[in-house]
Amino acid sequence: MQTFFIILILAFGFLITFQIAKASEYVAVLRGEEKARKQTNRINAFLLLAFLVLGLIGVYYCNERLKGKILGESASIQGEKIDTMLYITLAITGVVFFITQILLFWFAFKYQESDKRKAYYYPHNNKLEVIWTVIPALALTVLVGFGIYYWFKITGDAPQDAMQVEVTGSQFKWEFRYPGRDGVFGKKYYKAIDPKKENPLGQLWDDPYNHDDIITNELHIVVNKPVKLIIGSKDVIHDVGLSQFRMKMDAVPGTPTTMWFTPKFTTREMAEKSGDPDFVYEISCDQMCGQGHFGMRGIVIVETQEEFDRWIISKKPQYLAAHPEPAPQSKPAADTAKVVAANLKN
Ligand SMILES: [Cu+2]
């Protein structure tokens, strides 16, 4: 129904535009081509100027309306640099935006067709072209240079003392794996993935490093301690979005990606800072990944080392879930089967 109405409105819009164009054509014939063209030119010049003024008022209005809605202070140390870069980029592009837009529309108004002057033919100027090519190129090189520098930093080697968490996206949830006491992740193989057998990430149980790995559905990290995320996906491309930390990284099936950062405030501290008692850090999926994409919102808890230790100790390794203690009766049954099999052989 909605689609039908949209098509109807578009069809009406087209019809109205067509009729106006036709009507103005007839008017032009009635008034004489020359006069009509000059009048249309004057109207267009005025409308362009009106567009500039209304547009600038709109820019100011949007800015005022959305002022309090942008993200607060960066919750990670690395995010501060990213914010600085963003503000510098905004300042430079902002100045260029205002200068170019004002000149564009003002010139269109000022130099509209007039009987009093003739257009000046000015086909080429090497000096001008060099200036307006080199200056933007230099500015962009500096901006991109800083961007690449910080990009290599957050995707490069994490500090020695960084904790590691593996993040796996799938339609439509996040799963987190902690390496356990040994600090080493056990091997995985995608063909071993079997949620029914308590193996949602495809851990290879022959690998002893897997025996203490813990899987959770909440990301817990420690304040002021670098954390390295090892990111993957089980199906399509997802994207780990941690907007409050200013971090973002694609989750690609088959190709692990990494990034690391240092959280600055615990969830509790941030709740106090923002004045919102219900404040939580969020992990979102920043890549359209299917119908349930919106449901990939997860919770990140930043806490002190003691709180983290208490939480992780309460979690059971996934190995234990996949290998429940055999029930006491099952052993004799197996023995009976062996005896029967032996008898059959004889
Ligand atoms: Cu997703």
Tab-separated table of C-alpha atoms and ligand atoms in Angstrom:
chain	number	residue	atom	x	y	z
A	1	MET	CA	0.000	0.000	0.000
A	2	GLN	CA	2.791	2.371	1.008
A	3	THR	CA	4.705	1.596	-2.189
A	4	PHE	CA	1.574	2.277	-4.219
A	5	PHE	CA	1.168	5.721	-2.624
A	6	ILE	CA	4.818	6.598	-3.194
A	7	ILE	CA	4.485	5.675	-6.890
A	8	LEU	CA	1.258	7.698	-7.089
A	9	ILE	CA	2.925	10.767	-5.527
A	10	LEU	CA	5.924	10.453	-7.873
A	11	ALA	CA	3.597	10.143	-10.873
A	12	PHE	CA	1.692	13.270	-9.778
A	13	GLY	CA	4.948	15.152	-9.243
A	14	PHE	CA	6.089	14.250	-12.735
A	15	LEU	CA	2.748	15.278	-14.232
A	16	ILE	CA	2.754	18.657	-12.440
A	17	THR	CA	6.347	19.425	-13.487
A	18	PHE	CA	5.495	18.488	-17.046
A	19	GLN	CA	2.436	20.756	-17.075
A	20	ILE	CA	4.358	23.722	-15.611
A	21	ALA	CA	7.085	23.309	-18.225
A	22	LYS	CA	4.462	23.216	-20.958
A	23	ALA	CA	2.633	26.260	-19.572
A	24	SER	CA	5.801	28.352	-19.356
A	25	GLU	CA	6.564	27.397	-22.945
A	26	TYR	CA	3.191	28.800	-24.042
A	27	VAL	CA	3.793	31.954	-21.961
A	28	ALA	CA	7.138	32.379	-23.696
A	29	VAL	CA	5.481	32.185	-27.106
A	30	LEU	CA	2.839	34.725	-26.074
A	31	ARG	CA	5.286	37.230	-24.572
A	32	GLY	CA	8.056	36.822	-27.035
A	33	GLU	CA	11.101	34.526	-26.515
A	34	GLU	CA	13.682	37.203	-25.682
A	35	LYS	CA	11.690	38.965	-23.006
A	36	ALA	CA	10.598	35.717	-21.382
A	37	ARG	CA	14.186	34.428	-21.220
A	38	LYS	CA	15.433	37.581	-19.531
A	39	GLN	CA	12.663	37.466	-16.984
A	40	THR	CA	13.311	33.782	-16.220
A	41	ASN	CA	17.010	34.581	-15.792
A	42	ARG	CA	16.232	37.301	-13.261
A	43	ILE	CA	13.928	34.996	-11.321
A	44	ASN	CA	16.540	32.210	-11.323
A	45	ALA	CA	19.267	34.571	-10.104
A	46	PHE	CA	17.073	35.709	-7.243
A	47	LEU	CA	16.070	32.135	-6.373
A	48	LEU	CA	19.738	31.084	-6.227
A	49	LEU	CA	20.434	33.879	-3.754
A	50	ALA	CA	17.373	32.892	-1.701
A	51	PHE	CA	18.599	29.291	-1.732
A	52	LEU	CA	21.969	30.400	-0.342
A	53	VAL	CA	20.388	32.370	2.514
A	54	LEU	CA	17.843	29.657	3.376
A	55	GLY	CA	20.538	26.978	3.112
A	56	LEU	CA	22.862	28.798	5.514
A	57	ILE	CA	20.000	29.332	7.962
A	58	GLY	CA	19.271	25.586	7.638
A	59	VAL	CA	22.912	24.708	8.384
A	60	TYR	CA	22.835	26.876	11.517
A	61	TYR	CA	19.465	25.462	12.611
A	62	CYS	CA	20.553	21.812	12.181
A	63	ASN	CA	23.732	22.535	14.088
A	64	GLU	CA	21.779	24.071	16.996
A	65	ARG	CA	19.216	21.263	17.058
A	66	LEU	CA	21.765	18.446	17.078
A	67	LYS	CA	24.319	20.083	19.360
A	68	GLY	CA	23.706	18.012	22.482
A	69	LYS	CA	23.108	14.804	20.553
A	70	ILE	CA	26.616	14.084	19.326
A	71	LEU	CA	28.737	11.606	21.274
A	72	GLY	CA	30.318	12.796	24.491
A	73	GLU	CA	33.964	12.611	25.421
A	74	SER	CA	35.918	9.691	23.976
A	75	ALA	CA	35.965	6.706	26.357
A	76	SER	CA	39.327	5.492	25.081
A	77	ILE	CA	42.772	7.082	25.043
A	78	GLN	CA	43.207	6.388	21.311
A	79	GLY	CA	39.792	7.945	20.624
A	80	GLU	CA	41.051	11.372	21.756
A	81	LYS	CA	43.404	11.533	18.759
A	82	ILE	CA	40.595	10.445	16.443
A	83	ASP	CA	38.370	13.211	17.826
A	84	THR	CA	41.121	15.784	17.291
A	85	MET	CA	41.495	14.624	13.692
A	86	LEU	CA	37.751	14.850	13.188
A	87	TYR	CA	37.616	18.417	14.539
A	88	ILE	CA	40.542	19.525	12.357
A	89	THR	CA	38.904	17.965	9.280
A	90	LEU	CA	35.587	19.622	10.167
A	91	ALA	CA	37.265	23.011	10.658
A	92	ILE	CA	39.100	22.870	7.314
A	93	THR	CA	36.177	21.529	5.288
A	94	GLY	CA	33.824	23.921	7.143
A	95	VAL	CA	35.806	27.011	6.110
A	96	VAL	CA	36.050	25.734	2.519
A	97	PHE	CA	32.329	24.932	2.518
A	98	PHE	CA	31.268	28.438	3.545
A	99	ILE	CA	33.675	30.220	1.177
A	100	THR	CA	32.837	28.103	-1.885
A	101	GLN	CA	29.062	28.005	-1.342
A	102	ILE	CA	28.750	31.742	-0.708
A	103	LEU	CA	30.878	32.563	-3.785
A	104	LEU	CA	29.030	30.026	-5.943
A	105	PHE	CA	25.562	31.426	-5.324
A	106	TRP	CA	26.605	35.077	-5.000
A	107	PHE	CA	28.406	34.981	-8.371
A	108	ALA	CA	25.389	33.324	-10.001
A	109	PHE	CA	23.300	36.263	-8.778
A	110	LYS	CA	25.806	39.050	-9.409
A	111	TYR	CA	26.845	37.974	-12.882
A	112	GLN	CA	23.417	37.148	-14.230
A	113	GLU	CA	22.693	38.124	-17.807
A	114	SER	CA	22.736	41.871	-18.345
A	115	ASP	CA	22.572	44.113	-21.392
A	116	LYS	CA	25.176	46.381	-19.786
A	117	ARG	CA	28.091	43.932	-19.964
A	118	LYS	CA	29.482	41.201	-22.100
A	119	ALA	CA	30.968	37.946	-20.794
A	120	TYR	CA	34.774	38.042	-20.664
A	121	TYR	CA	36.449	35.143	-22.466
A	122	TYR	CA	39.053	33.681	-20.129
A	123	PRO	CA	39.924	30.127	-21.179
A	124	HIS	CA	43.080	29.206	-19.283
A	125	ASN	CA	45.456	30.145	-16.457
A	126	ASN	CA	48.202	27.728	-15.459
A	127	LYS	CA	49.080	29.575	-12.262
A	128	LEU	CA	45.501	29.445	-10.973
A	129	GLU	CA	45.157	25.777	-11.834
A	130	VAL	CA	48.376	24.911	-10.014
A	131	ILE	CA	47.205	26.829	-6.938
A	132	TRP	CA	43.791	25.186	-6.703
A	133	THR	CA	45.237	21.757	-7.323
A	134	VAL	CA	48.274	21.905	-5.057
A	135	ILE	CA	46.652	23.505	-1.981
A	136	PRO	CA	43.805	20.956	-1.633
A	137	ALA	CA	46.208	18.121	-2.482
A	138	LEU	CA	48.591	19.216	0.294
A	139	ALA	CA	45.776	19.644	2.816
A	140	LEU	CA	44.333	16.220	1.990
A	141	THR	CA	47.762	14.574	2.129
A	142	VAL	CA	48.314	15.917	5.642
A	143	LEU	CA	44.836	14.798	6.793
A	144	VAL	CA	45.171	11.340	5.218
A	145	GLY	CA	48.733	11.028	6.560
A	146	PHE	CA	47.600	11.527	10.157
A	147	GLY	CA	44.695	9.140	9.530
A	148	ILE	CA	47.003	6.379	8.250
A	149	TYR	CA	49.412	6.925	11.158
A	150	TYR	CA	46.669	6.385	13.770
A	151	TRP	CA	45.128	3.561	11.729
A	152	PHE	CA	48.417	1.664	11.728
A	153	LYS	CA	48.703	2.311	15.455
A	154	ILE	CA	45.330	0.856	16.458
A	155	THR	CA	45.544	-2.040	13.995
A	156	GLY	CA	49.224	-2.716	14.736
A	157	ASP	CA	50.897	-4.548	17.596
A	158	ALA	CA	49.150	-4.126	20.947
A	159	PRO	CA	51.245	-3.464	24.080
A	160	GLN	CA	52.682	-6.531	25.821
A	161	ASP	CA	50.309	-6.269	28.783
A	162	ALA	CA	47.166	-6.024	26.629
A	163	MET	CA	44.365	-8.430	27.397
A	164	GLN	CA	42.952	-10.306	24.433
A	165	VAL	CA	39.366	-11.000	23.543
A	166	GLU	CA	38.121	-12.737	20.457
A	167	VAL	CA	34.941	-11.256	18.970
A	168	THR	CA	32.872	-13.308	16.539
A	169	GLY	CA	29.881	-11.903	14.700
A	170	SER	CA	27.104	-13.974	13.184
A	171	GLN	CA	23.550	-13.305	12.051
A	172	PHE	CA	22.556	-11.779	14.451
A	173	LYS	CA	24.692	-11.732	17.566
A	174	TRP	CA	28.175	-11.284	18.970
A	175	GLU	CA	30.103	-13.970	20.855
A	176	PHE	CA	33.206	-13.236	22.922
A	177	ARG	CA	35.957	-15.709	23.776
A	178	TYR	CA	38.501	-15.221	26.560
A	179	PRO	CA	41.712	-17.284	26.473
A	180	GLY	CA	41.342	-18.451	30.091
A	181	ARG	CA	44.102	-18.976	32.644
A	182	ASP	CA	46.811	-19.998	30.120
A	183	GLY	CA	46.330	-16.762	28.175
A	184	VAL	CA	46.323	-18.646	24.865
A	185	PHE	CA	43.353	-19.198	22.564
A	186	GLY	CA	42.825	-22.811	21.492
A	187	LYS	CA	42.667	-23.654	17.787
A	188	LYS	CA	39.416	-23.389	15.868
A	189	TYR	CA	38.146	-24.851	12.619
A	190	TYR	CA	34.949	-23.664	10.977
A	191	LYS	CA	33.750	-27.207	10.230
A	192	ALA	CA	33.736	-27.946	13.967
A	193	ILE	CA	31.124	-25.224	14.565
A	194	ASP	CA	28.098	-26.955	16.090
A	195	PRO	CA	25.964	-24.977	18.541
A	196	LYS	CA	23.912	-28.131	19.282
A	197	LYS	CA	27.070	-29.779	20.638
A	198	GLU	CA	27.926	-26.676	22.685
A	199	ASN	CA	30.619	-25.648	20.219
A	200	PRO	CA	29.386	-22.341	18.760
A	201	LEU	CA	32.839	-21.165	17.621
A	202	GLY	CA	34.244	-24.421	16.268
A	203	GLN	CA	36.887	-25.018	18.963
A	204	LEU	CA	39.031	-28.137	18.410
A	205	TRP	CA	38.795	-30.014	21.685
A	206	ASP	CA	42.034	-31.973	20.993
A	207	ASP	CA	43.903	-28.738	21.556
A	208	PRO	CA	44.518	-28.437	25.333
A	209	TYR	CA	44.652	-24.625	25.014
A	210	ASN	CA	40.914	-24.823	24.354
A	211	HIS	CA	40.119	-26.469	27.671
A	212	ASP	CA	40.003	-23.244	29.684
A	213	ASP	CA	38.671	-20.844	26.995
A	214	ILE	CA	35.524	-19.050	28.070
A	215	ILE	CA	32.698	-17.920	25.782
A	216	THR	CA	30.370	-15.105	26.870
A	217	ASN	CA	27.731	-12.911	25.312
A	218	GLU	CA	28.888	-9.751	27.088
A	219	LEU	CA	32.187	-7.991	26.502
A	220	HIS	CA	33.915	-7.229	29.804
A	221	ILE	CA	37.124	-5.188	29.691
A	222	VAL	CA	39.356	-3.599	32.304
A	223	VAL	CA	39.721	0.158	32.748
A	224	ASN	CA	43.142	1.657	31.860
A	225	LYS	CA	44.308	-1.678	30.480
A	226	PRO	CA	44.861	-2.046	26.736
A	227	VAL	CA	42.569	-4.590	25.127
A	228	LYS	CA	43.179	-6.253	21.795
A	229	LEU	CA	40.154	-7.530	19.904
A	230	ILE	CA	40.629	-10.382	17.471
A	231	ILE	CA	37.648	-10.123	15.193
A	232	GLY	CA	35.983	-12.673	12.937
A	233	SER	CA	32.641	-13.686	11.483
A	234	LYS	CA	30.794	-16.949	10.961
A	235	ASP	CA	28.664	-15.929	7.983
A	236	VAL	CA	28.580	-12.518	6.266
A	237	ILE	CA	30.626	-9.369	6.825
A	238	HIS	CA	29.735	-7.657	10.106
A	239	ASP	CA	31.511	-4.751	11.757
A	240	VAL	CA	32.489	-4.239	15.375
A	241	GLY	CA	31.309	-0.711	16.150
A	242	LEU	CA	32.390	0.810	19.477
A	243	SER	CA	31.332	4.401	18.944
A	244	GLN	CA	31.972	5.558	22.514
A	245	PHE	CA	35.570	4.357	22.173
A	246	ARG	CA	35.750	5.721	18.573
A	247	MET	CA	36.673	2.254	17.306
A	248	LYS	CA	35.337	0.323	14.336
A	249	MET	CA	36.555	-2.731	12.470
A	250	ASP	CA	35.091	-5.119	9.913
A	251	ALA	CA	34.382	-8.710	10.950
A	252	VAL	CA	35.218	-10.778	7.881
A	253	PRO	CA	34.634	-14.529	7.593
A	254	GLY	CA	37.933	-16.377	7.222
A	255	THR	CA	40.171	-13.332	7.704
A	256	PRO	CA	40.805	-12.290	11.306
A	257	THR	CA	41.113	-8.541	11.853
A	258	THR	CA	42.444	-6.843	14.981
A	259	MET	CA	42.377	-3.527	16.779
A	260	TRP	CA	43.372	-2.427	20.241
A	261	PHE	CA	42.490	0.445	22.548
A	262	THR	CA	42.634	1.488	26.186
A	263	PRO	CA	39.333	2.288	27.935
A	264	LYS	CA	39.578	5.405	30.107
A	265	PHE	CA	36.481	5.217	32.313
A	266	THR	CA	34.544	2.356	33.871
A	267	THR	CA	30.861	2.061	33.020
A	268	ARG	CA	30.084	3.456	36.490
A	269	GLU	CA	32.377	6.478	36.036
A	270	MET	CA	30.852	7.200	32.629
A	271	ALA	CA	27.331	6.984	34.101
A	272	GLU	CA	28.329	9.629	36.664
A	273	LYS	CA	30.076	11.791	34.055
A	274	SER	CA	27.162	11.714	31.614
A	275	GLY	CA	24.559	12.166	34.364
A	276	ASP	CA	22.678	9.145	33.001
A	277	PRO	CA	22.359	6.406	35.647
A	278	ASP	CA	21.368	3.857	32.960
A	279	PHE	CA	24.434	4.530	30.827
A	280	VAL	CA	25.978	1.475	29.118
A	281	TYR	CA	28.745	1.132	26.584
A	282	GLU	CA	27.484	-0.436	23.402
A	283	ILE	CA	28.815	-2.677	20.705
A	284	SER	CA	26.871	-2.371	17.483
A	285	CYS	CA	27.148	-3.939	14.084
A	286	ASP	CA	28.211	-1.165	11.702
A	287	GLN	CA	27.693	-3.138	8.528
A	288	MET	CA	24.260	-3.890	7.052
A	289	CYS	CA	24.285	-7.661	7.428
A	290	GLY	CA	20.690	-8.793	6.989
A	291	GLN	CA	17.179	-8.407	8.354
A	292	GLY	CA	18.153	-8.730	12.021
A	293	HIS	CA	21.099	-6.308	11.712
A	294	PHE	CA	19.606	-3.912	14.284
A	295	GLY	CA	19.465	-6.748	16.849
A	296	MET	CA	23.252	-6.980	17.063
A	297	ARG	CA	23.430	-4.386	19.798
A	298	GLY	CA	25.541	-5.795	22.599
A	299	ILE	CA	26.770	-4.504	25.921
A	300	VAL	CA	30.340	-3.668	26.851
A	301	ILE	CA	31.194	-3.440	30.531
A	302	VAL	CA	34.295	-1.553	31.571
A	303	GLU	CA	35.260	-2.381	35.146
A	304	THR	CA	38.180	-2.525	37.544
A	305	GLN	CA	40.616	-5.447	37.502
A	306	GLU	CA	39.099	-6.899	40.730
A	307	GLU	CA	35.563	-6.757	39.332
A	308	PHE	CA	36.748	-8.360	36.113
A	309	ASP	CA	38.569	-11.175	37.948
A	310	ARG	CA	35.468	-11.903	40.001
A	311	TRP	CA	33.329	-12.047	36.864
A	312	ILE	CA	35.653	-14.258	34.806
A	313	ILE	CA	36.091	-16.714	37.703
A	314	SER	CA	32.307	-17.196	37.776
A	315	LYS	CA	32.327	-18.330	34.129
A	316	LYS	CA	32.725	-21.968	33.109
A	317	PRO	CA	35.026	-22.933	30.235
A	318	GLN	CA	33.115	-23.954	27.110
A	319	TYR	CA	34.985	-27.308	27.176
A	320	LEU	CA	33.020	-28.333	30.262
A	321	ALA	CA	29.699	-27.481	28.590
A	322	ALA	CA	30.674	-29.600	25.579
A	323	HIS	CA	31.976	-32.470	27.746
A	324	PRO	CA	29.520	-33.032	30.581
A	325	GLU	CA	30.546	-35.648	33.167
A	326	PRO	CA	29.255	-39.009	31.950
A	327	ALA	CA	26.343	-40.318	33.991
A	328	PRO	CA	27.405	-43.172	36.384
A	329	GLN	CA	25.074	-45.766	34.759
A	330	SER	CA	26.510	-45.299	31.281
A	331	LYS	CA	29.758	-47.149	32.050
A	332	PRO	CA	28.333	-50.625	32.788
A	333	ALA	CA	26.118	-50.242	29.722
A	334	ALA	CA	29.206	-49.667	27.574
A	335	ASP	CA	30.881	-52.678	29.177
A	336	THR	CA	27.827	-54.828	28.441
A	337	ALA	CA	27.955	-53.729	24.820
A	338	LYS	CA	31.631	-54.733	24.681
A	339	VAL	CA	30.846	-58.184	26.155
A	340	VAL	CA	28.010	-58.721	23.682
A	341	ALA	CA	30.252	-57.636	20.800
A	342	ALA	CA	33.000	-60.023	22.009
A	343	ASN	CA	30.526	-62.889	22.280
A	344	LEU	CA	29.227	-62.230	18.798
A	345	LYS	CA	32.785	-62.434	17.426
A	346	ASN	CA	33.267	-65.841	19.015
B	1	CU	CU	26.031	-7.648	11.609
